[in-house]
Tab-separated table of C-alpha atoms and ligand atoms in Angstrom:
chain	number	residue	atom	x	y	z
A	1	MET	CA	0.060	-0.045	-0.103
A	2	GLU	CA	1.112	3.108	-0.968
A	3	ILE	CA	0.399	6.882	0.286
A	4	ILE	CA	-1.718	8.877	-2.396
A	5	LYS	CA	-0.290	12.101	-3.135
A	6	TYR	CA	-1.722	15.504	-3.664
A	7	GLY	CA	-3.396	16.034	-7.078
A	8	ASN	CA	-5.024	12.566	-6.900
A	9	PRO	CA	-8.864	13.020	-6.989
A	10	ILE	CA	-9.383	10.452	-4.530
A	11	LEU	CA	-8.256	12.597	-1.631
A	12	ARG	CA	-10.983	15.141	-2.646
A	13	LYS	CA	-13.829	12.630	-2.288
A	14	LYS	CA	-16.124	12.463	0.741
A	15	ALA	CA	-15.565	9.359	2.497
A	16	LYS	CA	-18.489	6.647	3.263
A	17	SER	CA	-19.369	5.562	6.533
A	18	ILE	CA	-18.375	2.227	7.833
A	19	ASN	CA	-21.079	0.127	9.157
A	20	LYS	CA	-19.592	-3.106	9.661
A	21	ILE	CA	-16.543	-3.592	11.742
A	22	ASP	CA	-14.810	-6.760	11.045
A	23	LYS	CA	-11.143	-8.333	10.954
A	24	SER	CA	-10.354	-6.739	7.721
A	25	ILE	CA	-10.986	-3.086	9.196
A	26	ARG	CA	-8.896	-4.172	12.151
A	27	ASP	CA	-6.014	-5.462	9.959
A	28	LEU	CA	-6.295	-2.258	7.785
A	29	ILE	CA	-5.797	-0.160	11.000
A	30	VAL	CA	-2.657	-2.006	11.748
A	31	ASP	CA	-1.210	-1.602	8.104
A	32	MET	CA	-2.073	2.124	8.534
A	33	PHE	CA	0.138	2.557	11.681
A	34	ASP	CA	2.778	0.658	9.825
A	35	ILE	CA	2.594	2.917	6.746
A	36	MET	CA	2.530	6.003	8.986
A	37	HIS	CA	5.856	4.580	10.956
A	38	ASN	CA	7.664	3.969	7.780
A	39	SER	CA	6.915	7.154	5.971
A	40	THR	CA	9.406	10.108	5.585
A	41	PRO	CA	9.109	12.204	7.449
A	42	LYS	CA	7.295	10.667	9.799
A	43	GLY	CA	3.570	11.353	10.305
A	44	VAL	CA	1.216	11.345	13.506
A	45	GLY	CA	-1.902	10.573	11.517
A	46	LEU	CA	-3.305	8.970	8.355
A	47	ALA	CA	-6.764	8.873	6.949
A	48	ALA	CA	-7.921	5.675	4.891
A	49	PRO	CA	-8.639	7.971	1.820
A	50	GLN	CA	-4.580	8.551	1.954
A	51	ILE	CA	-4.352	4.916	1.095
A	52	GLY	CA	-6.968	5.073	-1.470
A	53	LEU	CA	-9.816	3.566	0.493
A	54	PRO	CA	-12.731	6.244	0.663
A	55	ILE	CA	-14.020	5.139	3.960
A	56	GLN	CA	-14.418	6.895	7.546
A	57	LEU	CA	-11.362	5.578	9.286
A	58	ILE	CA	-8.726	7.556	10.666
A	59	VAL	CA	-5.534	6.487	12.916
A	60	ILE	CA	-3.324	8.950	14.970
A	61	GLU	CA	-0.362	8.714	17.073
A	62	THR	CA	0.894	11.886	18.336
A	63	GLU	CA	3.374	10.281	20.922
A	64	PRO	CA	5.155	6.794	20.354
A	65	ASN	CA	3.068	4.106	21.374
A	66	LYS	CA	-0.120	6.208	22.048
A	67	GLN	CA	-2.392	5.091	19.310
A	68	LEU	CA	-5.726	6.186	18.477
A	69	SER	CA	-8.125	4.820	15.766
A	70	LEU	CA	-11.495	6.028	15.151
A	71	ILE	CA	-14.314	4.919	12.682
A	72	ASN	CA	-16.837	7.609	11.682
A	73	PRO	CA	-15.311	10.509	13.502
A	74	GLU	CA	-17.226	13.509	14.014
A	75	ILE	CA	-16.355	16.449	15.708
A	76	ILE	CA	-19.158	17.810	17.694
A	77	GLU	CA	-17.731	20.554	19.865
A	78	SER	CA	-15.148	22.930	19.118
A	79	LYS	CA	-13.344	25.589	21.453
A	80	GLY	CA	-10.848	28.449	21.017
A	81	LYS	CA	-8.212	29.056	18.206
A	82	ASP	CA	-4.480	27.763	18.110
A	83	THR	CA	-2.155	28.245	15.334
A	84	ALA	CA	0.856	25.546	14.777
A	85	LEU	CA	2.672	24.156	11.830
A	86	GLU	CA	1.069	21.233	10.021
A	87	GLY	CA	2.261	18.671	7.431
A	88	CYS	CA	0.457	15.989	5.562
A	89	LEU	CA	1.931	12.705	4.383
A	90	SER	CA	0.153	13.376	1.045
A	91	ILE	CA	2.267	16.512	0.687
A	92	PRO	CA	5.478	15.283	2.088
A	93	GLY	CA	8.012	17.512	3.404
A	94	VAL	CA	5.755	20.684	3.104
A	95	TRP	CA	4.761	22.672	6.052
A	96	GLY	CA	2.291	25.369	6.789
A	97	ASN	CA	0.717	27.441	9.681
A	98	VAL	CA	-3.076	26.241	10.151
A	99	ILE	CA	-5.584	27.830	12.485
A	100	ARG	CA	-7.517	25.199	14.305
A	101	ALA	CA	-9.772	24.965	17.220
A	102	LYS	CA	-7.876	24.588	20.242
A	103	LYS	CA	-9.898	22.181	22.145
A	104	ILE	CA	-12.374	19.720	20.474
A	105	LYS	CA	-15.004	16.916	21.299
A	106	VAL	CA	-15.228	14.043	18.606
A	107	ARG	CA	-17.553	11.331	18.772
A	108	GLY	CA	-17.125	8.031	16.915
A	109	ILE	CA	-16.483	4.062	16.899
A	110	ASN	CA	-13.820	2.431	18.811
A	111	PRO	CA	-12.648	-0.095	16.347
A	112	ASN	CA	-11.317	-2.400	19.197
A	113	ASN	CA	-14.745	-3.173	20.872
A	114	SER	CA	-17.111	-1.470	18.221
A	115	LYS	CA	-18.502	0.772	20.807
A	116	LYS	CA	-19.555	4.318	20.559
A	117	ILE	CA	-17.250	6.857	22.364
A	118	ILE	CA	-16.684	10.525	22.965
A	119	LEU	CA	-13.268	12.009	23.278
A	120	GLU	CA	-12.180	15.380	24.535
A	121	ALA	CA	-8.843	16.438	23.032
A	122	GLU	CA	-6.876	19.558	22.956
A	123	GLY	CA	-3.222	20.447	21.734
A	124	ILE	CA	-1.519	18.341	19.145
A	125	LEU	CA	-4.178	15.528	19.546
A	126	ALA	CA	-7.037	17.860	18.623
A	127	ARG	CA	-5.105	19.335	15.684
A	128	ALA	CA	-4.267	15.840	14.587
A	129	ILE	CA	-7.983	14.685	14.925
A	130	GLN	CA	-8.993	17.880	12.948
A	131	HIS	CA	-6.947	17.363	10.026
A	132	GLU	CA	-7.569	13.802	9.920
A	133	VAL	CA	-11.592	14.515	9.721
A	134	ASP	CA	-10.744	16.924	7.254
A	135	HIS	CA	-9.273	14.148	5.041
A	136	LEU	CA	-12.704	12.195	5.081
A	137	ASN	CA	-14.406	15.396	3.745
A	138	GLY	CA	-11.759	15.895	1.232
A	139	ILE	CA	-10.220	19.036	2.859
A	140	LEU	CA	-6.450	19.397	2.881
A	141	PHE	CA	-4.457	21.650	5.083
A	142	THR	CA	-3.152	23.678	2.325
A	143	ASP	CA	-6.411	24.738	1.535
A	144	TYR	CA	-6.599	26.877	4.663
A	145	ILE	CA	-3.143	28.388	3.393
A	146	GLU	CA	-3.486	31.549	1.187
A	147	LYS	CA	-0.130	32.126	-0.521
A	148	ILE	CA	2.420	29.874	-1.773
A	149	GLU	CA	4.917	31.700	-0.067
A	150	ASP	CA	3.320	30.834	3.402
A	151	LEU	CA	4.329	27.121	2.835
A	152	CYS	CA	7.877	25.896	4.175
A	153	VAL	CA	9.638	23.024	2.446
A	154	ASP	CA	12.003	20.631	3.801
A	155	GLU	CA	15.513	20.049	2.141
A	156	GLY	CA	15.095	17.232	-0.598
A	157	PHE	CA	11.170	17.870	-1.194
A	158	VAL	CA	9.376	20.070	-3.502
A	159	ILE	CA	5.895	21.642	-3.590
A	160	PRO	CA	3.636	19.338	-5.781
A	161	GLU	CA	3.083	20.799	-9.345
A	162	LYS	CA	-0.724	20.537	-8.836
A	163	LEU	CA	-0.164	22.717	-5.676
A	164	ARG	CA	1.776	25.175	-7.427
A	165	LEU	CA	-0.791	25.547	-9.978
A	166	TYR	CA	-3.539	25.781	-7.554
A	167	TYR	CA	-1.997	28.711	-5.958
A	168	LYS	CA	-1.037	30.177	-9.419
A	169	GLU	CA	-4.950	30.118	-10.355
A	170	ARG	CA	-6.062	31.568	-6.906
A	171	LYS	CA	-3.895	34.782	-7.879
B	201	LIG	CO1	-2.893	14.786	5.909
């Protein structure tokens, strides 16, 4: 499995909700964490559409071994504002400041026991959840960034051609 990169229309599709949680979903979650661990630069979250599956599943690991996976996640409360640098495995090596809610409440299904859960999150975890839930709605972090000049790029990486074009057309 490979991570789908910026410009692929799959990333812009609205993901479908999951109504059957079986072994194949749990295996997929394990694979998604593996993909995340093996990527360069390392990611803290991955959404199923990023591996070509338009289904509502996200995985997050903001701290080593502190794994969170959520099915059909929905943000039901947002409080405050916070700005921080954000990146995405579908746009590797490219970073930009994004304003997000500081604290959130998210509702979803825990794939480990198939039970509904409501989680409260803040800081980097809240940011990661908002970023991944955006993926399920076809939104990428660069959509929030107005100018190409506001992006920073790691050495050895480039801004994808389609993203350059997007900013050119916005002018
Ligand atoms: Co992303």
